[in-house]
Amino acid sequence: MTTLTREEIEQGLAENRSSPNGAARNAHAEVLVGAAEAIGDGALFRTALDNLINAYLWSAESSKMLVPFARLLQEYDKDPGSFDRWAAHSLFWQFKWVATAISDSPEIPLESAVGWLDEMERRYRIAGYSERPVRESELWLADAIGEDDRAERAHRAWLAADRDDMSDCHACELNGQGAYAVLRGDDARALELWQPVLAGERTCAEEPHRLLATSLLPLLRLGRFDEARSHHVRGYRMARGNESLLPSIGKHIEFCALSGNESRGLEILAEHAAHMSPLVNADDQTAFHGGILVLLRRLTELGHGQSPALPYEGVPHTVSELYEVLRASSLGIARRFDARNGTTRVSDRFLARIGREPLVGVLPLGVRSSALPRPAAAVSASAAAAVPAPPAADVEELVERARQAREQRHPAADALWAEVGVRVDARPGDEVDPLLAADVADQRALTAARGGAANAAALLEAVRDRYRELGHSERAALAELRLASAAAQSGAEPQRIRELLAVALKAAEALDADEPLRGRRIALAELSSIRVESYLRSLESGPEHEHLHGPGQDHGHGELAAELDAFVAAYEQALPDLAAEAEEMLGRVALSQGEPERALPLLAASAARAVSAGLPWQAVDALVLRAGVLMSVERPEEAEEAARSALEYSAEVTEAETQGVVRLTLADILLRRTDAAAEAAEHALTAAHWFDQAGLTADGGAQARLVLARAYAREGRHADAAEVLQSTLPDLLEHGEGQAVSVREFLGDLLRQLGDSRAAAEQYLLAAEVAKGWEDTRPQAALAQAAAEQLSAARLDQEALAAYERSLELYRVTGDAPVAEVRILRSLAWMAPRGDGDAAAWARARDLMDQAAGVLNVALAEAAPAGRGEAGEGRAAPQLRGELAQTWLQLAQLLDWRVTSYEQTAEEDEADTGGEGSRRVEVDTEALRLEEIELTARAGDLYAELGPDHLGDRLQCVQYAAWTEQEIGREEAGAARLSALIEEFRAMPEGVPDELLERARSSLDSLRS
């Protein structure tokens, strides 16, 4: 093996510290320890040991830190003086990690664990540290071995002891204090303790990551579902892929299993499949696998036990098999802890955890998740199961309710008949009333027809014939009408459809005059004929007949409207529900003719008529459509009223898609308001759930999640919004280029808010690529500019430069975006001196600023009215003049950077050469400072011309000039500038905000001090 040099080891340590956490980093750190020991450099060896301990800590191999820590402690005992203040502090700090690692390692005897705790207490006392961390470590060891009284004493002593340099950060301490409250059954107290961390007031490297996961079940138990949902979405985003947070990942999986989100739990498990194998840290393994076991048990209970699961150690398993394997291995670890501790506490708690029951039926999370397939076993079992027949009275009551719902066309009718069908199937055929059997067959034929089944017509014919045999002509007439509708739905020839409609109408008219339903059957046949005939006319006047219809032709809409008007007039008194249906159709006809104002009263009348007829659910579609039309004509208050009415009347609607549409409509309307984002999010979340239930996740579900993400963003919940949007991004990208660009830009904005500059830039660039072929180049230019800004923030300078230059090129193509051009030129100027910043780079930066000013001067000249001069420019283009002032100010700031960097370089050269000279290019710093003053003064004067909206900008310029005056020894001149501005502010008749005056006075005081 080649021995590494000291320089190579030092470089390796620097690289290792910034490497991703995990086994690869750990292995490299181990090699560096061996190399440092081999060259006999004690200081380097100690540094390498410290690095290895830290590498182990942030991985799933944290229990390995015991060996390098023991060696580092030996080094300290041999020569404490070789440890500087920071190294000694680090060593004592690591004692806490080791205490936890020992407690979490079942192979270490209890006596040794207690001995390490005593050693920690002794060393802390000698070093003068507080006992606070010692008592916390004692608490968790006492709890693990079942010594509850000792744990309580340690808890009180922990809280009573003083905080000092060895105390954990506030976030970590609050985590532990809340965890102890949960163990004692006080979820509310735990959440109260955790609040500062969960709210982001107290944070550290792994907080609030861990607490967001730990808080999930307490929140569910307390019914605080909105918080639980948010903590999962936000917390999983933080913990995802982090090896040291596998216990937190397990908690997120468990949460999904206990909140009706098993499919989401499976997706999280799949993302962490690489960590399914046994872990070095036994406690982390049981914590991670414990959450997985809760999920696997739930999946088995839901009928998925025989479904394929993830392989374990290379061996394929079903869900049930994997459950047994993980349970056995995890329980084995728990019992090793028990054997060491002399108690069954660890295994008891583990068994209680994996046996937990769901805490809520279904908690919609907002994020997209693939639905679980319905298990075949469950389907066959439900079909074959013997359902005991209920008492006859119960069946009669159920049948009566089903028949009544059928006549009312109530949304619950389908479910009631489905239940009746199950009861009928469970009884011997000779015990079933023939009419009831016909009714069940009728409902099943109708379901088949709605689903477009190939045998729908045959089923309907059989039902019709059966009703005729039983003497129920009115039911037979309805079956005839359904046959015509089924034919139209299946695309039969128009002549055949018309024949069937005629037969249905004749069957209705042939009913006895005293048949109560005769009028309804005739009206239904007429309305169906109007609707279907309109459809047939549109087919017959399709593309091949377009030459028959010149501009302004209504393609049969006028004829349809006349027929519907006549229908409403004929039946509005006798059959208001059918009249309401016709009126809704009239509203749709008006919309198709481009007449929204004519459609609105028709839709309102339809809804009102349905409600007055006692059929409020029938009003929902008309109200949803009316709400959308009202939004299109800029009447949002009325639109919201209509959508809220639709939501109210949808209470009895059972169709999942309708429920989703109603809520999405209201959410979209509310999002247009500035004060209703929270309510919009609530409705969008529920809409997404309903669309998922309807099997429309990629369509309505995607749009609902987009609204949800926008609502979250409006509330400042950027992490929640990003997670929701990313989960449904593939679906949204399928809805056209316009939406693809929009959602990628939106996601880029969210990621920018979260500080993820690289990911944000990627989304902007992908959006720009989609917009590449558009005739209007401005969207692509704006996206390239946004990407450049984020690439620059990520210090990817070459990529940023390319994006800026592409954006500048595109803006120049438009010829009408001077402000955008100028901002890009200024950004390029700031990037030019990055790195070495030689004279050429500074010259390039100045030239770019000059170009920016030149662009503005040209634009101002073009904007100025002929013969009006400079004053006319100011009135014509205040934004351009503001940008010019900003350009001068930024040039001054750039010159300040030039002077500062020159002076720093001069000091470094002086130190390196011992004052013997330098090859640096000399810079006239005083001349640059004077130019700064002139530029900022010019900018301030221009802001003054632009009026009171720019007082803050003007103050910034005067402050800058004043401090620069001080830099060159002209303190009084600088103070005079500020004093004059303060007096001017005070004299302004319209007044100046107190904040600005206070800033100016404070700056003047600092300048004079």
CSV table of N, CA, C and O in Angstrom, one decimal, residues 570-629:
chain,number,residue,atom,x,y,z
A,570,ALA,N,-93.9,23.7,-21.5
A,570,ALA,CA,-94.9,22.6,-21.4
A,570,ALA,C,-94.8,21.9,-20.0
A,570,ALA,O,-95.8,21.4,-19.5
A,571,TYR,N,-93.6,21.8,-19.4
A,571,TYR,CA,-93.5,21.0,-18.2
A,571,TYR,C,-93.0,21.7,-17.0
A,571,TYR,O,-92.8,21.1,-15.9
A,572,GLU,N,-92.9,23.0,-17.0
A,572,GLU,CA,-92.3,23.7,-15.8
A,572,GLU,C,-93.2,23.6,-14.6
A,572,GLU,O,-92.7,23.6,-13.5
A,573,GLN,N,-94.5,23.4,-14.8
A,573,GLN,CA,-95.4,23.2,-13.6
A,573,GLN,C,-95.5,21.8,-13.2
A,573,GLN,O,-95.4,21.5,-12.0
A,574,ALA,N,-95.7,20.9,-14.1
A,574,ALA,CA,-95.9,19.5,-13.8
A,574,ALA,C,-94.7,18.7,-13.4
A,574,ALA,O,-94.7,17.9,-12.5
A,575,LEU,N,-93.6,19.0,-14.1
A,575,LEU,CA,-92.3,18.3,-13.9
A,575,LEU,C,-91.2,19.2,-13.8
A,575,LEU,O,-90.3,19.3,-14.8
A,576,PRO,N,-91.1,20.0,-12.7
A,576,PRO,CA,-90.0,21.0,-12.6
A,576,PRO,C,-88.6,20.5,-12.7
A,576,PRO,O,-87.7,21.2,-13.2
A,577,ASP,N,-88.4,19.3,-12.3
A,577,ASP,CA,-87.0,18.7,-12.3
A,577,ASP,C,-86.5,18.5,-13.8
A,577,ASP,O,-85.4,18.8,-14.1
A,578,LEU,N,-87.5,18.1,-14.6
A,578,LEU,CA,-87.1,17.9,-16.0
A,578,LEU,C,-87.0,19.2,-16.7
A,578,LEU,O,-86.2,19.4,-17.6
A,579,ALA,N,-87.9,20.2,-16.3
A,579,ALA,CA,-87.7,21.5,-16.9
A,579,ALA,C,-86.4,22.1,-16.5
A,579,ALA,O,-85.8,22.8,-17.3
A,580,ALA,N,-85.9,21.9,-15.3
A,580,ALA,CA,-84.6,22.4,-14.8
A,580,ALA,C,-83.5,21.8,-15.7
A,580,ALA,O,-82.6,22.5,-16.1
A,581,GLU,N,-83.6,20.5,-16.0
A,581,GLU,CA,-82.6,19.9,-16.9
A,581,GLU,C,-82.6,20.5,-18.2
A,581,GLU,O,-81.5,20.8,-18.8
A,582,ALA,N,-83.8,20.8,-18.8
A,582,ALA,CA,-83.8,21.5,-20.1
A,582,ALA,C,-83.3,22.9,-20.0
A,582,ALA,O,-82.6,23.3,-21.0
A,583,GLU,N,-83.5,23.6,-18.9
A,583,GLU,CA,-83.0,24.9,-18.8
A,583,GLU,C,-81.5,24.9,-18.7
A,583,GLU,O,-80.8,25.8,-19.3
A,584,GLU,N,-80.9,23.9,-18.0
A,584,GLU,CA,-79.5,23.8,-18.0
A,584,GLU,C,-78.9,23.6,-19.4
A,584,GLU,O,-77.9,24.2,-19.8
A,585,MET,N,-79.6,22.8,-20.2
A,585,MET,CA,-79.2,22.6,-21.6
A,585,MET,C,-79.3,23.9,-22.4
A,585,MET,O,-78.4,24.2,-23.2
A,586,LEU,N,-80.3,24.7,-22.1
A,586,LEU,CA,-80.4,26.0,-22.8
A,586,LEU,C,-79.3,26.9,-22.5
A,586,LEU,O,-78.7,27.6,-23.3
A,587,GLY,N,-78.8,26.8,-21.2
A,587,GLY,CA,-77.7,27.6,-20.8
A,587,GLY,C,-76.4,27.2,-21.6
A,587,GLY,O,-75.6,28.1,-22.0
A,588,ARG,N,-76.3,25.9,-21.7
A,588,ARG,CA,-75.1,25.4,-22.4
A,588,ARG,C,-75.1,25.8,-23.9
A,588,ARG,O,-74.1,26.1,-24.5
A,589,VAL,N,-76.3,25.8,-24.5
A,589,VAL,CA,-76.5,26.2,-25.9
A,589,VAL,C,-76.1,27.7,-26.0
A,589,VAL,O,-75.4,28.1,-27.0
A,590,ALA,N,-76.5,28.5,-25.1
A,590,ALA,CA,-76.1,29.9,-25.1
A,590,ALA,C,-74.6,30.1,-25.1
A,590,ALA,O,-74.0,30.9,-25.8
A,591,LEU,N,-74.0,29.3,-24.2
A,591,LEU,CA,-72.5,29.4,-24.1
A,591,LEU,C,-71.9,29.0,-25.4
A,591,LEU,O,-70.9,29.6,-25.8
A,592,SER,N,-72.4,27.9,-26.0
A,592,SER,CA,-71.8,27.5,-27.3
A,592,SER,C,-71.9,28.5,-28.4
A,592,SER,O,-71.2,28.5,-29.4
A,593,GLN,N,-72.9,29.4,-28.2
A,593,GLN,CA,-73.1,30.5,-29.2
A,593,GLN,C,-72.4,31.7,-28.8
A,593,GLN,O,-72.5,32.8,-29.5
A,594,GLY,N,-71.5,31.6,-27.7
A,594,GLY,CA,-70.7,32.8,-27.3
A,594,GLY,C,-71.5,33.8,-26.6
A,594,GLY,O,-71.2,35.0,-26.7
A,595,GLU,N,-72.6,33.5,-25.9
A,595,GLU,CA,-73.4,34.5,-25.2
A,595,GLU,C,-73.5,34.2,-23.7
A,595,GLU,O,-74.5,33.7,-23.2
A,596,PRO,N,-72.4,34.4,-23.0
A,596,PRO,CA,-72.5,34.1,-21.6
A,596,PRO,C,-73.5,34.9,-20.8
A,596,PRO,O,-74.1,34.3,-19.8
A,597,GLU,N,-73.8,36.1,-21.1
A,597,GLU,CA,-74.8,36.9,-20.4
A,597,GLU,C,-76.2,36.3,-20.5
A,597,GLU,O,-77.0,36.4,-19.7
A,598,ARG,N,-76.5,35.7,-21.7
A,598,ARG,CA,-77.8,35.0,-21.8
A,598,ARG,C,-77.8,33.6,-21.1
A,598,ARG,O,-78.8,33.2,-20.6
A,599,ALA,N,-76.6,33.0,-21.0
A,599,ALA,CA,-76.5,31.7,-20.3
A,599,ALA,C,-76.7,31.9,-18.8
A,599,ALA,O,-77.3,31.0,-18.2
A,600,LEU,N,-76.2,32.9,-18.2
A,600,LEU,CA,-76.2,33.0,-16.7
A,600,LEU,C,-77.6,33.0,-16.1
A,600,LEU,O,-77.8,32.2,-15.2
A,601,PRO,N,-78.6,33.7,-16.6
A,601,PRO,CA,-79.9,33.6,-15.9
A,601,PRO,C,-80.6,32.2,-16.2
A,601,PRO,O,-81.3,31.7,-15.3
A,602,LEU,N,-80.3,31.6,-17.3
A,602,LEU,CA,-80.8,30.3,-17.6
A,602,LEU,C,-80.2,29.2,-16.6
A,602,LEU,O,-81.0,28.4,-16.0
A,603,LEU,N,-78.9,29.3,-16.3
A,603,LEU,CA,-78.3,28.4,-15.4
A,603,LEU,C,-78.8,28.6,-14.0
A,603,LEU,O,-79.0,27.7,-13.2
A,604,ALA,N,-79.0,29.9,-13.6
A,604,ALA,CA,-79.5,30.2,-12.3
A,604,ALA,C,-80.9,29.7,-12.1
A,604,ALA,O,-81.3,29.2,-11.1
A,605,ALA,N,-81.7,29.9,-13.2
A,605,ALA,CA,-83.1,29.4,-13.1
A,605,ALA,C,-83.2,27.9,-13.0
A,605,ALA,O,-84.0,27.3,-12.3
A,606,SER,N,-82.3,27.2,-13.7
A,606,SER,CA,-82.3,25.8,-13.7
A,606,SER,C,-82.0,25.3,-12.3
A,606,SER,O,-82.6,24.4,-11.7
A,607,ALA,N,-81.0,25.9,-11.6
A,607,ALA,CA,-80.6,25.5,-10.3
A,607,ALA,C,-81.7,25.8,-9.3
A,607,ALA,O,-82.0,24.9,-8.4
A,608,ALA,N,-82.3,27.0,-9.4
A,608,ALA,CA,-83.4,27.3,-8.5
A,608,ALA,C,-84.6,26.4,-8.6
A,608,ALA,O,-85.2,26.0,-7.7
A,609,ARG,N,-84.9,26.0,-9.9
A,609,ARG,CA,-86.0,25.1,-10.1
A,609,ARG,C,-85.8,23.7,-9.5
A,609,ARG,O,-86.7,23.1,-8.9
A,610,ALA,N,-84.5,23.2,-9.6
A,610,ALA,CA,-84.2,21.9,-9.1
A,610,ALA,C,-84.3,22.0,-7.6
A,610,ALA,O,-84.8,21.0,-6.9
A,611,VAL,N,-83.8,23.0,-7.0
A,611,VAL,CA,-83.9,23.1,-5.5
A,611,VAL,C,-85.3,23.2,-5.0
A,611,VAL,O,-85.7,22.5,-4.1
A,612,SER,N,-86.1,24.0,-5.7
A,612,SER,CA,-87.5,24.1,-5.3
A,612,SER,C,-88.3,22.8,-5.5
A,612,SER,O,-89.3,22.6,-4.8
A,613,ALA,N,-87.8,22.0,-6.4
A,613,ALA,CA,-88.5,20.7,-6.6
A,613,ALA,C,-88.0,19.6,-5.6
A,613,ALA,O,-88.5,18.5,-5.7
A,614,GLY,N,-87.1,20.0,-4.7
A,614,GLY,CA,-86.7,19.1,-3.6
A,614,GLY,C,-85.6,18.2,-4.1
A,614,GLY,O,-85.3,17.2,-3.5
A,615,LEU,N,-84.9,18.6,-5.2
A,615,LEU,CA,-83.8,17.8,-5.8
A,615,LEU,C,-82.5,18.7,-5.8
A,615,LEU,O,-82.0,19.0,-6.9
A,616,PRO,N,-82.0,19.1,-4.7
A,616,PRO,CA,-80.9,20.1,-4.7
A,616,PRO,C,-79.6,19.5,-5.4
A,616,PRO,O,-78.9,20.3,-6.0
A,617,TRP,N,-79.4,18.2,-5.4
A,617,TRP,CA,-78.2,17.6,-6.0
A,617,TRP,C,-78.2,17.9,-7.5
A,617,TRP,O,-77.2,17.9,-8.1
A,618,GLN,N,-79.5,18.0,-8.1
A,618,GLN,CA,-79.6,18.2,-9.5
A,618,GLN,C,-79.1,19.7,-9.9
A,618,GLN,O,-78.8,19.9,-11.1
A,619,ALA,N,-79.0,20.6,-8.9
A,619,ALA,CA,-78.6,21.9,-9.2
A,619,ALA,C,-77.1,22.1,-9.3
A,619,ALA,O,-76.6,23.1,-9.7
A,620,VAL,N,-76.3,21.1,-8.9
A,620,VAL,CA,-74.9,21.2,-8.7
A,620,VAL,C,-74.2,21.5,-10.0
A,620,VAL,O,-73.4,22.5,-10.1
A,621,ASP,N,-74.5,20.8,-11.1
A,621,ASP,CA,-73.8,21.0,-12.3
A,621,ASP,C,-74.1,22.4,-12.9
A,621,ASP,O,-73.1,23.1,-13.4
A,622,ALA,N,-75.3,22.8,-12.8
A,622,ALA,CA,-75.6,24.2,-13.3
A,622,ALA,C,-74.9,25.2,-12.6
A,622,ALA,O,-74.4,26.2,-13.1
A,623,LEU,N,-74.8,25.1,-11.2
A,623,LEU,CA,-74.2,26.1,-10.4
A,623,LEU,C,-72.6,26.1,-10.7
A,623,LEU,O,-72.0,27.2,-10.7
A,624,VAL,N,-72.0,24.9,-10.8
A,624,VAL,CA,-70.6,24.9,-11.1
A,624,VAL,C,-70.3,25.6,-12.5
A,624,VAL,O,-69.4,26.4,-12.6
A,625,LEU,N,-71.2,25.3,-13.4
A,625,LEU,CA,-71.0,25.9,-14.8
A,625,LEU,C,-71.2,27.4,-14.7
A,625,LEU,O,-70.4,28.2,-15.2
A,626,ARG,N,-72.2,27.8,-13.9
A,626,ARG,CA,-72.5,29.3,-13.7
A,626,ARG,C,-71.3,30.0,-13.0
A,626,ARG,O,-70.9,31.1,-13.4
A,627,ALA,N,-70.7,29.3,-12.1
A,627,ALA,CA,-69.6,29.9,-11.4
A,627,ALA,C,-68.4,30.1,-12.3
A,627,ALA,O,-67.8,31.2,-12.3
A,628,GLY,N,-68.2,29.2,-13.2
A,628,GLY,CA,-67.1,29.3,-14.2
A,628,GLY,C,-67.4,30.5,-15.1
A,628,GLY,O,-66.5,31.2,-15.5
A,629,VAL,N,-68.6,30.6,-15.6
A,629,VAL,CA,-69.0,31.6,-16.5
A,629,VAL,C,-68.8,33.0,-15.9
A,629,VAL,O,-68.3,34.0,-16.4
